[in-house]
Amino acid sequence: MQEKAITIKELYDELKQGKDLLKSNPVYIAGWVRTNRASKAVGFLEINDGSAFKCVQVVYDEKLPNFEEASHFLTGACLGIRGEIVLTPEMKQPFEIHAKEILLLGNVSEDYPLQKKRMSLEYLREIAPMRPRTNTFNALYRVRSKLAMAIHSFFQENGFVYVHTPEITTNDAEGAGSVFSVITDAKDPVNDFYGKPVSLTVSGQLHVEPFALAFGKVYTFGPTFRAEKSNTPRHASEFWMIEPEMAFADLEDDMEVMEGCIKYCIRYILENCPDEMKFFDTFIAKGTIEKLEAVLAKPFRKMTYTEGIECLQSAVKAGHKFENPNLTWGVDLQSEHERYLTEEVVKGPVFLTDYPKQIKAFYMKENPDGKTVAACDCLVPGEGEIIGGSQREDNYDVLKAKMDKIGNTQGLEWYLNLRKFGGCVHSGFGIGFDRLLMYITGVANIRDTEPYPRTSSAIKY
Amino acid sequence: MQEKAITIKELYDELKQGKDLLKSNPVYIAGWVRTNRASKAVGFLEINDGSAFKCVQVVYDEKLPNFEEASHFLTGACLGIRGEIVLTPEMKQPFEIHAKEILLLGNVSEDYPLQKKRMSLEYLREIAPMRPRTNTFNALYRVRSKLAMAIHSFFQENGFVYVHTPEITTNDAEGAGSVFSVITDAKDPVNDFYGKPVSLTVSGQLHVEPFALAFGKVYTFGPTFRAEKSNTPRHASEFWMIEPEMAFADLEDDMEVMEGCIKYCIRYILENCPDEMKFFDTFIAKGTIEKLEAVLAKPFRKMTYTEGIECLQSAVKAGHKFENPNLTWGVDLQSEHERYLTEEVVKGPVFLTDYPKQIKAFYMKENPDGKTVAACDCLVPGEGEIIGGSQREDNYDVLKAKMDKIGNTQGLEWYLNLRKFGGCVHSGFGIGFDRLLMYITGVANIRDTEPYPRTSSAIKY
């Protein structure tokens, strides 16, 4: 067994609980050097052990047998430190550790790629395995982990069953995207491992619907793929999606769950990651915490697509310039339009509902007007669309006619048949997990939210 | 909004909390017919709404306006039922619902593939989207969901950071397996989307190690892939893996976490899925609950590979017949050997440790004896190997020599360099999630534990 170190998190937790920290003395901690400043007689180490966003200050002096060696420990070196906690209520940090012994557990060579000075996000993107040692990425991946837990907690507490839909599939759910093929033999990709062409999933929705019709409420949470060469800050070719699906739920019920989920996640992160959120609010996107608290404060607005188009047309008349000024009823909204609605018109989150059926997917429930479908996008300031959802077409004949028309009935009979095997009103939605993380932290590029981002022509690891 | 139905789970929860169920009257429930028995004057429906493994009995009689219609509702039909809860303490079920109104929300057509009678697991495998409506799969996927939550709870409660390692990668971690290639253009798979050949991950371990050296304790939990044409009940080409990794932890520390994790999961499932576990214990694998309780009762045993080989050699001398009787020191153990050790020798879970280095992966820590590595497999009765783990080689020169020898240094410099960028003693392990589910439920075939199993030449959805 290795000597058990007390973690920085444990020390801060004890402090918060009002315990006497000095009772833990003597302490042993293990972690990595963030900074090391030494004069002739005394030195100060900032040590991070990964258990918390915060560091602990370690003070050492000439009495240390290896004082000379210690004064030259470099950023990134791994140390084991034995010493005494000293309370420092008058300082920025509530306590520090006075070292009695400092062991070099792992040195850093001269080509260590992280420097003490501030490094650009672009530079750090090139060294993905090293990024988590910096403040920004330490905070970001810690929030990512907590946000994933928030998702699971929300759905499990609300009685949803978690379903692992497949990554390799014969279906292309959206009928839309460019997909990645999966092969073992490039010479014969058709008669391959599975005996037929298969691809990486673009959505688990079609696969999860049968489970909603057995368990009532279900959700997926797993990787999805799009082989689109979109070189934007919001597109990655591999990303995690959350796709809940509910029996006995229409679009109104659906939106209630979406709003509940977003608010739960925000509350969870504000509560569980206060240091990280303060960091983002200070160094990455000022006003982030205020923005999130405003989201919690009131119900999300709702607006139909038709009302949205009218707003945008009025804006054009009033002189607002859009890059895409074509705003006749029936067009697909661009990001600039969505952001205008949520940022300028509503000034907060808004559900845009009842889109023209020709711009939405085949499985969405046709409204009685014959022109629109019971679909919604949830738009938020600073990000635009963050969730897309819809009530599903539950009428066998209507759905079959639509699927026949676009020619995707074959191979999807099992999906269509759900409508004649005890079907019911049901709805669901999809959240891009990485985009939700961008929204909550204020981090602007999806390449930074993913531990090892996959975008076209950029894969190193 | 759809009328909010009260769920069967809510009714049972209220009962458990000692609340007066009759205060909920009148009730509205929505669910699916499991059975329907009707005489001339009275009928009995078993309704499952997916919120619980249990069903509720609905009694209806001639006073129902559509009594005649109701008496012909088929298995699988989706119903909305308004009525009164009646307590039936003398019966098997503590309450039933006397229907005042029964609405047919979704009918079933004649080609509905599920029958009232017992269907074979093999038959059900052919209709994956329908399986969750049966008792076995309703129980199984409910436990699967809870087991996933148990995993996240265990690691998050213990301060581990969840890391999404990539699915598409340039590395083949084990150097072992057949991998799936990912392409968009079969004509030119090399100069493709990512500008180089990429494949689906076989393990997140190499990618997660850098995160352990920043956060101290981390875990992955996501899909992994092996393009092996192994047609066995234990092999799938797509499966979920959990891969924790810990800084400042040696093999002993590693085994402590493995044992803690397995016991936590078992306790979580016994507590949260009592009805489902009783079902498995009765209908799938008798003795399952007793088996699990025995695992909780005492510490896991430990035995070196060398001691294991000696046990097996003694067994052979005493007349035990193995299919593979070659048990000279250095051979890789087969499933029959592992199961003999855990089932006949130890009669419980056992960690087999310190394997010959030539049969284990390059990244495992070489022991001082120069012949073995600090690796372990956790073996359990009825299943064999359920976890594999090791301390990682943290000596740069030793690791580089091993990687050079097998020729995989190129492209993995970032992994090797962790040993000169503030490295430390660290360890980790891998649990096959689907196999853990098999072990806990007693379900014998991996094709049943996965919602849409992917095995060679068997992919329909």
PDB file of N, CA and C in Angstrom, chain A residues 298-382:
ATOM      1  N   LYS A 298     -36.861  32.609 -13.306  1.00  0.00           N
ATOM      2  CA  LYS A 298     -38.230  32.643 -13.836  1.00  0.00           C
ATOM      3  C   LYS A 298     -38.503  31.572 -14.887  1.00  0.00           C
ATOM      4  N   PRO A 299     -39.790  31.356 -15.173  1.00  0.00           N
ATOM      5  CA  PRO A 299     -40.136  30.325 -16.168  1.00  0.00           C
ATOM      6  C   PRO A 299     -39.616  30.697 -17.545  1.00  0.00           C
ATOM      7  N   PHE A 300     -39.253  29.676 -18.331  1.00  0.00           N
ATOM      8  CA  PHE A 300     -38.823  29.915 -19.709  1.00  0.00           C
ATOM      9  C   PHE A 300     -40.013  30.437 -20.505  1.00  0.00           C
ATOM     10  N   ARG A 301     -39.773  31.381 -21.409  1.00  0.00           N
ATOM     11  CA  ARG A 301     -40.833  31.885 -22.274  1.00  0.00           C
ATOM     12  C   ARG A 301     -41.129  30.878 -23.386  1.00  0.00           C
ATOM     13  N   LYS A 302     -42.304  30.979 -23.958  1.00  0.00           N
ATOM     14  CA  LYS A 302     -42.661  30.156 -25.112  1.00  0.00           C
ATOM     15  C   LYS A 302     -43.139  31.061 -26.237  1.00  0.00           C
ATOM     16  N   MET A 303     -42.819  30.704 -27.459  1.00  0.00           N
ATOM     17  CA  MET A 303     -43.166  31.509 -28.625  1.00  0.00           C
ATOM     18  C   MET A 303     -43.266  30.556 -29.807  1.00  0.00           C
ATOM     19  N   THR A 304     -44.288  30.696 -30.634  1.00  0.00           N
ATOM     20  CA  THR A 304     -44.340  29.813 -31.796  1.00  0.00           C
ATOM     21  C   THR A 304     -43.341  30.292 -32.845  1.00  0.00           C
ATOM     22  N   TYR A 305     -42.980  29.379 -33.718  1.00  0.00           N
ATOM     23  CA  TYR A 305     -42.127  29.724 -34.859  1.00  0.00           C
ATOM     24  C   TYR A 305     -42.732  30.891 -35.612  1.00  0.00           C
ATOM     25  N   THR A 306     -44.058  30.838 -35.804  1.00  0.00           N
ATOM     26  CA  THR A 306     -44.749  31.881 -36.568  1.00  0.00           C
ATOM     27  C   THR A 306     -44.591  33.248 -35.891  1.00  0.00           C
ATOM     28  N   GLU A 307     -44.770  33.267 -34.563  1.00  0.00           N
ATOM     29  CA  GLU A 307     -44.533  34.518 -33.830  1.00  0.00           C
ATOM     30  C   GLU A 307     -43.078  34.959 -33.939  1.00  0.00           C
ATOM     31  N   GLY A 308     -42.184  33.983 -33.898  1.00  0.00           N
ATOM     32  CA  GLY A 308     -40.756  34.288 -34.007  1.00  0.00           C
ATOM     33  C   GLY A 308     -40.438  34.952 -35.343  1.00  0.00           C
ATOM     34  N   ILE A 309     -40.985  34.385 -36.421  1.00  0.00           N
ATOM     35  CA  ILE A 309     -40.767  34.963 -37.765  1.00  0.00           C
ATOM     36  C   ILE A 309     -41.294  36.395 -37.810  1.00  0.00           C
ATOM     37  N   GLU A 310     -42.473  36.606 -37.201  1.00  0.00           N
ATOM     38  CA  GLU A 310     -43.038  37.959 -37.200  1.00  0.00           C
ATOM     39  C   GLU A 310     -42.127  38.944 -36.461  1.00  0.00           C
ATOM     40  N   CYS A 311     -41.610  38.503 -35.312  1.00  0.00           N
ATOM     41  CA  CYS A 311     -40.645  39.343 -34.565  1.00  0.00           C
ATOM     42  C   CYS A 311     -39.459  39.715 -35.430  1.00  0.00           C
ATOM     43  N   LEU A 312     -38.929  38.696 -36.135  1.00  0.00           N
ATOM     44  CA  LEU A 312     -37.721  38.915 -36.928  1.00  0.00           C
ATOM     45  C   LEU A 312     -38.008  39.825 -38.120  1.00  0.00           C
ATOM     46  N   GLN A 313     -39.201  39.633 -38.726  1.00  0.00           N
ATOM     47  CA  GLN A 313     -39.578  40.507 -39.844  1.00  0.00           C
ATOM     48  C   GLN A 313     -39.699  41.954 -39.361  1.00  0.00           C
ATOM     49  N   SER A 314     -40.302  42.134 -38.173  1.00  0.00           N
ATOM     50  CA  SER A 314     -40.417  43.479 -37.598  1.00  0.00           C
ATOM     51  C   SER A 314     -39.045  44.084 -37.366  1.00  0.00           C
ATOM     52  N   ALA A 315     -38.123  43.238 -36.874  1.00  0.00           N
ATOM     53  CA  ALA A 315     -36.767  43.735 -36.614  1.00  0.00           C
ATOM     54  C   ALA A 315     -36.124  44.224 -37.895  1.00  0.00           C
ATOM     55  N   VAL A 316     -36.314  43.452 -38.988  1.00  0.00           N
ATOM     56  CA  VAL A 316     -35.755  43.856 -40.284  1.00  0.00           C
ATOM     57  C   VAL A 316     -36.351  45.193 -40.712  1.00  0.00           C
ATOM     58  N   LYS A 317     -37.691  45.301 -40.558  1.00  0.00           N
ATOM     59  CA  LYS A 317     -38.352  46.562 -40.922  1.00  0.00           C
ATOM     60  C   LYS A 317     -37.806  47.728 -40.106  1.00  0.00           C
ATOM     61  N   ALA A 318     -37.488  47.427 -38.831  1.00  0.00           N
ATOM     62  CA  ALA A 318     -36.985  48.487 -37.947  1.00  0.00           C
ATOM     63  C   ALA A 318     -35.500  48.756 -38.184  1.00  0.00           C
ATOM     64  N   GLY A 319     -34.927  48.057 -39.175  1.00  0.00           N
ATOM     65  CA  GLY A 319     -33.560  48.393 -39.551  1.00  0.00           C
ATOM     66  C   GLY A 319     -32.483  47.425 -39.103  1.00  0.00           C
ATOM     67  N   HIS A 320     -32.846  46.325 -38.417  1.00  0.00           N
ATOM     68  CA  HIS A 320     -31.816  45.380 -37.990  1.00  0.00           C
ATOM     69  C   HIS A 320     -31.276  44.611 -39.200  1.00  0.00           C
ATOM     70  N   LYS A 321     -29.980  44.497 -39.257  1.00  0.00           N
ATOM     71  CA  LYS A 321     -29.361  43.807 -40.395  1.00  0.00           C
ATOM     72  C   LYS A 321     -28.990  42.366 -40.016  1.00  0.00           C
ATOM     73  N   PHE A 322     -29.606  41.407 -40.692  1.00  0.00           N
ATOM     74  CA  PHE A 322     -29.186  40.008 -40.560  1.00  0.00           C
ATOM     75  C   PHE A 322     -28.352  39.632 -41.782  1.00  0.00           C
ATOM     76  N   GLU A 323     -27.419  38.728 -41.599  1.00  0.00           N
ATOM     77  CA  GLU A 323     -26.671  38.230 -42.776  1.00  0.00           C
ATOM     78  C   GLU A 323     -27.609  37.509 -43.729  1.00  0.00           C
ATOM     79  N   ASN A 324     -28.585  36.781 -43.145  1.00  0.00           N
ATOM     80  CA  ASN A 324     -29.607  36.098 -43.945  1.00  0.00           C
ATOM     81  C   ASN A 324     -30.931  36.810 -43.747  1.00  0.00           C
ATOM     82  N   PRO A 325     -31.265  37.784 -44.599  1.00  0.00           N
ATOM     83  CA  PRO A 325     -32.486  38.569 -44.363  1.00  0.00           C
ATOM     84  C   PRO A 325     -33.747  37.876 -44.887  1.00  0.00           C
ATOM     85  N   ASN A 326     -33.629  36.718 -45.532  1.00  0.00           N
ATOM     86  CA  ASN A 326     -34.828  36.019 -46.017  1.00  0.00           C
ATOM     87  C   ASN A 326     -35.572  35.392 -44.835  1.00  0.00           C
ATOM     88  N   LEU A 327     -36.669  35.978 -44.468  1.00  0.00           N
ATOM     89  CA  LEU A 327     -37.406  35.509 -43.294  1.00  0.00           C
ATOM     90  C   LEU A 327     -38.872  35.253 -43.619  1.00  0.00           C
ATOM     91  N   THR A 328     -39.103  34.714 -44.823  1.00  0.00           N
ATOM     92  CA  THR A 328     -40.472  34.325 -45.156  1.00  0.00           C
ATOM     93  C   THR A 328     -40.813  33.069 -44.365  1.00  0.00           C
ATOM     94  N   TRP A 329     -42.091  32.930 -44.044  1.00  0.00           N
ATOM     95  CA  TRP A 329     -42.547  31.797 -43.260  1.00  0.00           C
ATOM     96  C   TRP A 329     -42.143  30.502 -43.958  1.00  0.00           C
ATOM     97  N   GLY A 330     -41.516  29.604 -43.229  1.00  0.00           N
ATOM     98  CA  GLY A 330     -41.110  28.321 -43.812  1.00  0.00           C
ATOM     99  C   GLY A 330     -39.611  28.153 -43.864  1.00  0.00           C
ATOM    100  N   VAL A 331     -38.853  29.249 -43.750  1.00  0.00           N
ATOM    101  CA  VAL A 331     -37.386  29.104 -43.785  1.00  0.00           C
ATOM    102  C   VAL A 331     -36.879  28.545 -42.461  1.00  0.00           C
ATOM    103  N   ASP A 332     -35.747  27.883 -42.554  1.00  0.00           N
ATOM    104  CA  ASP A 332     -35.074  27.387 -41.348  1.00  0.00           C
ATOM    105  C   ASP A 332     -34.321  28.567 -40.732  1.00  0.00           C
ATOM    106  N   LEU A 333     -34.450  28.732 -39.429  1.00  0.00           N
ATOM    107  CA  LEU A 333     -33.776  29.863 -38.785  1.00  0.00           C
ATOM    108  C   LEU A 333     -32.285  29.601 -38.660  1.00  0.00           C
ATOM    109  N   GLN A 334     -31.500  30.628 -38.847  1.00  0.00           N
ATOM    110  CA  GLN A 334     -30.056  30.538 -38.662  1.00  0.00           C
ATOM    111  C   GLN A 334     -29.723  30.937 -37.227  1.00  0.00           C
ATOM    112  N   SER A 335     -28.500  30.630 -36.860  1.00  0.00           N
ATOM    113  CA  SER A 335     -28.044  30.937 -35.509  1.00  0.00           C
ATOM    114  C   SER A 335     -28.242  32.419 -35.178  1.00  0.00           C
ATOM    115  N   GLU A 336     -27.978  33.325 -36.118  1.00  0.00           N
ATOM    116  CA  GLU A 336     -28.142  34.769 -35.844  1.00  0.00           C
ATOM    117  C   GLU A 336     -29.600  35.105 -35.509  1.00  0.00           C
ATOM    118  N   HIS A 337     -30.540  34.413 -36.164  1.00  0.00           N
ATOM    119  CA  HIS A 337     -31.959  34.677 -35.881  1.00  0.00           C
ATOM    120  C   HIS A 337     -32.341  34.165 -34.497  1.00  0.00           C
ATOM    121  N   GLU A 338     -31.882  32.924 -34.214  1.00  0.00           N
ATOM    122  CA  GLU A 338     -32.176  32.342 -32.904  1.00  0.00           C
ATOM    123  C   GLU A 338     -31.606  33.213 -31.799  1.00  0.00           C
ATOM    124  N   ARG A 339     -30.395  33.651 -31.987  1.00  0.00           N
ATOM    125  CA  ARG A 339     -29.765  34.463 -30.934  1.00  0.00           C
ATOM    126  C   ARG A 339     -30.442  35.819 -30.804  1.00  0.00           C
ATOM    127  N   TYR A 340     -30.926  36.392 -31.899  1.00  0.00           N
ATOM    128  CA  TYR A 340     -31.657  37.659 -31.810  1.00  0.00           C
ATOM    129  C   TYR A 340     -32.908  37.476 -30.948  1.00  0.00           C
ATOM    130  N   LEU A 341     -33.601  36.369 -31.184  1.00  0.00           N
ATOM    131  CA  LEU A 341     -34.840  36.138 -30.426  1.00  0.00           C
ATOM    132  C   LEU A 341     -34.558  35.968 -28.937  1.00  0.00           C
ATOM    133  N   THR A 342     -33.575  35.140 -28.613  1.00  0.00           N
ATOM    134  CA  THR A 342     -33.331  34.865 -27.192  1.00  0.00           C
ATOM    135  C   THR A 342     -32.591  36.013 -26.502  1.00  0.00           C
ATOM    136  N   GLU A 343     -31.709  36.693 -27.241  1.00  0.00           N
ATOM    137  CA  GLU A 343     -30.885  37.740 -26.615  1.00  0.00           C
ATOM    138  C   GLU A 343     -31.542  39.113 -26.652  1.00  0.00           C
ATOM    139  N   GLU A 344     -32.209  39.439 -27.769  1.00  0.00           N
ATOM    140  CA  GLU A 344     -32.736  40.801 -27.924  1.00  0.00           C
ATOM    141  C   GLU A 344     -34.232  40.880 -27.622  1.00  0.00           C
ATOM    142  N   VAL A 345     -34.965  39.855 -28.047  1.00  0.00           N
ATOM    143  CA  VAL A 345     -36.418  39.925 -27.874  1.00  0.00           C
ATOM    144  C   VAL A 345     -36.809  39.439 -26.471  1.00  0.00           C
ATOM    145  N   VAL A 346     -36.439  38.196 -26.158  1.00  0.00           N
ATOM    146  CA  VAL A 346     -36.876  37.612 -24.882  1.00  0.00           C
ATOM    147  C   VAL A 346     -35.918  37.959 -23.739  1.00  0.00           C
ATOM    148  N   LYS A 347     -34.661  38.137 -24.058  1.00  0.00           N
ATOM    149  CA  LYS A 347     -33.600  38.368 -23.054  1.00  0.00           C
ATOM    150  C   LYS A 347     -33.567  37.255 -22.015  1.00  0.00           C
ATOM    151  N   GLY A 348     -33.642  36.052 -22.475  1.00  0.00           N
ATOM    152  CA  GLY A 348     -33.605  34.882 -21.599  1.00  0.00           C
ATOM    153  C   GLY A 348     -33.945  33.646 -22.413  1.00  0.00           C
ATOM    154  N   PRO A 349     -33.992  32.489 -21.760  1.00  0.00           N
ATOM    155  CA  PRO A 349     -34.316  31.253 -22.486  1.00  0.00           C
ATOM    156  C   PRO A 349     -35.719  31.305 -23.074  1.00  0.00           C
ATOM    157  N   VAL A 350     -35.882  30.757 -24.255  1.00  0.00           N
ATOM    158  CA  VAL A 350     -37.205  30.719 -24.897  1.00  0.00           C
ATOM    159  C   VAL A 350     -37.363  29.407 -25.662  1.00  0.00           C
ATOM    160  N   PHE A 351     -38.558  28.819 -25.537  1.00  0.00           N
ATOM    161  CA  PHE A 351     -38.912  27.677 -26.382  1.00  0.00           C
ATOM    162  C   PHE A 351     -39.568  28.194 -27.647  1.00  0.00           C
ATOM    163  N   LEU A 352     -38.999  27.899 -28.779  1.00  0.00           N
ATOM    164  CA  LEU A 352     -39.643  28.221 -30.050  1.00  0.00           C
ATOM    165  C   LEU A 352     -40.360  26.943 -30.494  1.00  0.00           C
ATOM    166  N   THR A 353     -41.668  27.048 -30.750  1.00  0.00           N
ATOM    167  CA  THR A 353     -42.468  25.837 -30.963  1.00  0.00           C
ATOM    168  C   THR A 353     -43.156  25.824 -32.332  1.00  0.00           C
ATOM    169  N   ASP A 354     -43.667  24.664 -32.703  1.00  0.00           N
ATOM    170  CA  ASP A 354     -44.551  24.511 -33.865  1.00  0.00           C
ATOM    171  C   ASP A 354     -43.907  25.004 -35.155  1.00  0.00           C
ATOM    172  N   TYR A 355     -42.849  24.294 -35.529  1.00  0.00           N
ATOM    173  CA  TYR A 355     -42.098  24.627 -36.742  1.00  0.00           C
ATOM    174  C   TYR A 355     -42.816  24.112 -37.994  1.00  0.00           C
ATOM    175  N   PRO A 356     -42.566  24.735 -39.137  1.00  0.00           N
ATOM    176  CA  PRO A 356     -43.085  24.211 -40.402  1.00  0.00           C
ATOM    177  C   PRO A 356     -42.627  22.761 -40.583  1.00  0.00           C
ATOM    178  N   LYS A 357     -43.546  21.907 -41.008  1.00  0.00           N
ATOM    179  CA  LYS A 357     -43.205  20.489 -41.038  1.00  0.00           C
ATOM    180  C   LYS A 357     -42.092  20.167 -42.036  1.00  0.00           C
ATOM    181  N   GLN A 358     -41.988  20.954 -43.126  1.00  0.00           N
ATOM    182  CA  GLN A 358     -40.990  20.592 -44.151  1.00  0.00           C
ATOM    183  C   GLN A 358     -39.543  20.814 -43.706  1.00  0.00           C
ATOM    184  N   ILE A 359     -39.337  21.581 -42.631  1.00  0.00           N
ATOM    185  CA  ILE A 359     -37.939  21.759 -42.188  1.00  0.00           C
ATOM    186  C   ILE A 359     -37.609  20.880 -40.978  1.00  0.00           C
ATOM    187  N   LYS A 360     -38.531  19.995 -40.588  1.00  0.00           N
ATOM    188  CA  LYS A 360     -38.267  19.154 -39.418  1.00  0.00           C
ATOM    189  C   LYS A 360     -38.321  17.668 -39.775  1.00  0.00           C
ATOM    190  N   ALA A 361     -37.865  16.836 -38.854  1.00  0.00           N
ATOM    191  CA  ALA A 361     -37.684  15.407 -39.137  1.00  0.00           C
ATOM    192  C   ALA A 361     -39.027  14.678 -39.279  1.00  0.00           C
ATOM    193  N   PHE A 362     -38.967  13.542 -39.989  1.00  0.00           N
ATOM    194  CA  PHE A 362     -40.166  12.785 -40.361  1.00  0.00           C
ATOM    195  C   PHE A 362     -40.957  12.267 -39.167  1.00  0.00           C
ATOM    196  N   TYR A 363     -40.292  12.090 -38.017  1.00  0.00           N
ATOM    197  CA  TYR A 363     -40.967  11.422 -36.899  1.00  0.00           C
ATOM    198  C   TYR A 363     -41.744  12.390 -36.011  1.00  0.00           C
ATOM    199  N   MET A 364     -41.796  13.657 -36.373  1.00  0.00           N
ATOM    200  CA  MET A 364     -42.440  14.629 -35.494  1.00  0.00           C
ATOM    201  C   MET A 364     -43.942  14.699 -35.750  1.00  0.00           C
ATOM    202  N   LYS A 365     -44.694  14.920 -34.683  1.00  0.00           N
ATOM    203  CA  LYS A 365     -46.155  14.872 -34.720  1.00  0.00           C
ATOM    204  C   LYS A 365     -46.722  16.050 -35.508  1.00  0.00           C
ATOM    205  N   GLU A 366     -47.529  15.739 -36.509  1.00  0.00           N
ATOM    206  CA  GLU A 366     -48.144  16.795 -37.305  1.00  0.00           C
ATOM    207  C   GLU A 366     -49.244  17.456 -36.486  1.00  0.00           C
ATOM    208  N   ASN A 367     -49.244  18.784 -36.473  1.00  0.00           N
ATOM    209  CA  ASN A 367     -50.305  19.525 -35.794  1.00  0.00           C
ATOM    210  C   ASN A 367     -51.585  19.516 -36.625  1.00  0.00           C
ATOM    211  N   PRO A 368     -52.732  19.810 -35.980  1.00  0.00           N
ATOM    212  CA  PRO A 368     -54.001  19.810 -36.716  1.00  0.00           C
ATOM    213  C   PRO A 368     -54.025  20.811 -37.878  1.00  0.00           C
ATOM    214  N   ASP A 369     -53.182  21.851 -37.840  1.00  0.00           N
ATOM    215  CA  ASP A 369     -53.191  22.831 -38.938  1.00  0.00           C
ATOM    216  C   ASP A 369     -52.655  22.262 -40.243  1.00  0.00           C
ATOM    217  N   GLY A 370     -52.057  21.062 -40.190  1.00  0.00           N
ATOM    218  CA  GLY A 370     -51.547  20.443 -41.403  1.00  0.00           C
ATOM    219  C   GLY A 370     -50.256  21.070 -41.919  1.00  0.00           C
ATOM    220  N   LYS A 371     -49.802  22.136 -41.282  1.00  0.00           N
ATOM    221  CA  LYS A 371     -48.606  22.832 -41.779  1.00  0.00           C
ATOM    222  C   LYS A 371     -47.409  22.727 -40.836  1.00  0.00           C
ATOM    223  N   THR A 372     -47.705  22.587 -39.561  1.00  0.00           N
ATOM    224  CA  THR A 372     -46.610  22.615 -38.580  1.00  0.00           C
ATOM    225  C   THR A 372     -46.540  21.299 -37.820  1.00  0.00           C
ATOM    226  N   VAL A 373     -45.439  21.135 -37.108  1.00  0.00           N
ATOM    227  CA  VAL A 373     -45.273  19.955 -36.257  1.00  0.00           C
ATOM    228  C   VAL A 373     -45.057  20.386 -34.812  1.00  0.00           C
ATOM    229  N   ALA A 374     -45.408  19.465 -33.874  1.00  0.00           N
ATOM    230  CA  ALA A 374     -45.280  19.737 -32.436  1.00  0.00           C
ATOM    231  C   ALA A 374     -43.829  19.552 -32.009  1.00  0.00           C
ATOM    232  N   ALA A 375     -42.986  20.465 -32.473  1.00  0.00           N
ATOM    233  CA  ALA A 375     -41.564  20.410 -32.165  1.00  0.00           C
ATOM    234  C   ALA A 375     -41.159  21.700 -31.477  1.00  0.00           C
ATOM    235  N   CYS A 376     -40.072  21.663 -30.751  1.00  0.00           N
ATOM    236  CA  CYS A 376     -39.565  22.905 -30.161  1.00  0.00           C
ATOM    237  C   CYS A 376     -38.049  22.892 -30.117  1.00  0.00           C
ATOM    238  N   ASP A 377     -37.473  24.075 -30.154  1.00  0.00           N
ATOM    239  CA  ASP A 377     -36.063  24.257 -29.847  1.00  0.00           C
ATOM    240  C   ASP A 377     -35.987  25.151 -28.632  1.00  0.00           C
ATOM    241  N   CYS A 378     -35.095  24.826 -27.726  1.00  0.00           N
ATOM    242  CA  CYS A 378     -34.874  25.716 -26.581  1.00  0.00           C
ATOM    243  C   CYS A 378     -33.655  26.580 -26.905  1.00  0.00           C
ATOM    244  N   LEU A 379     -33.878  27.897 -26.942  1.00  0.00           N
ATOM    245  CA  LEU A 379     -32.806  28.837 -27.288  1.00  0.00           C
ATOM    246  C   LEU A 379     -32.362  29.576 -26.034  1.00  0.00           C
ATOM    247  N   VAL A 380     -31.050  29.744 -25.893  1.00  0.00           N
ATOM    248  CA  VAL A 380     -30.538  30.477 -24.730  1.00  0.00           C
ATOM    249  C   VAL A 380     -29.544  31.547 -25.183  1.00  0.00           C
ATOM    250  N   PRO A 381     -29.525  32.670 -24.442  1.00  0.00           N
ATOM    251  CA  PRO A 381     -28.597  33.749 -24.787  1.00  0.00           C
ATOM    252  C   PRO A 381     -27.151  33.272 -24.778  1.00  0.00           C
ATOM    253  N   GLY A 382     -26.399  33.739 -25.754  1.00  0.00           N
ATOM    254  CA  GLY A 382     -24.975  33.424 -25.802  1.00  0.00           C
ATOM    255  C   GLY A 382     -24.663  32.116 -26.486  1.00  0.00           C
TER     256      GLY A 382
END
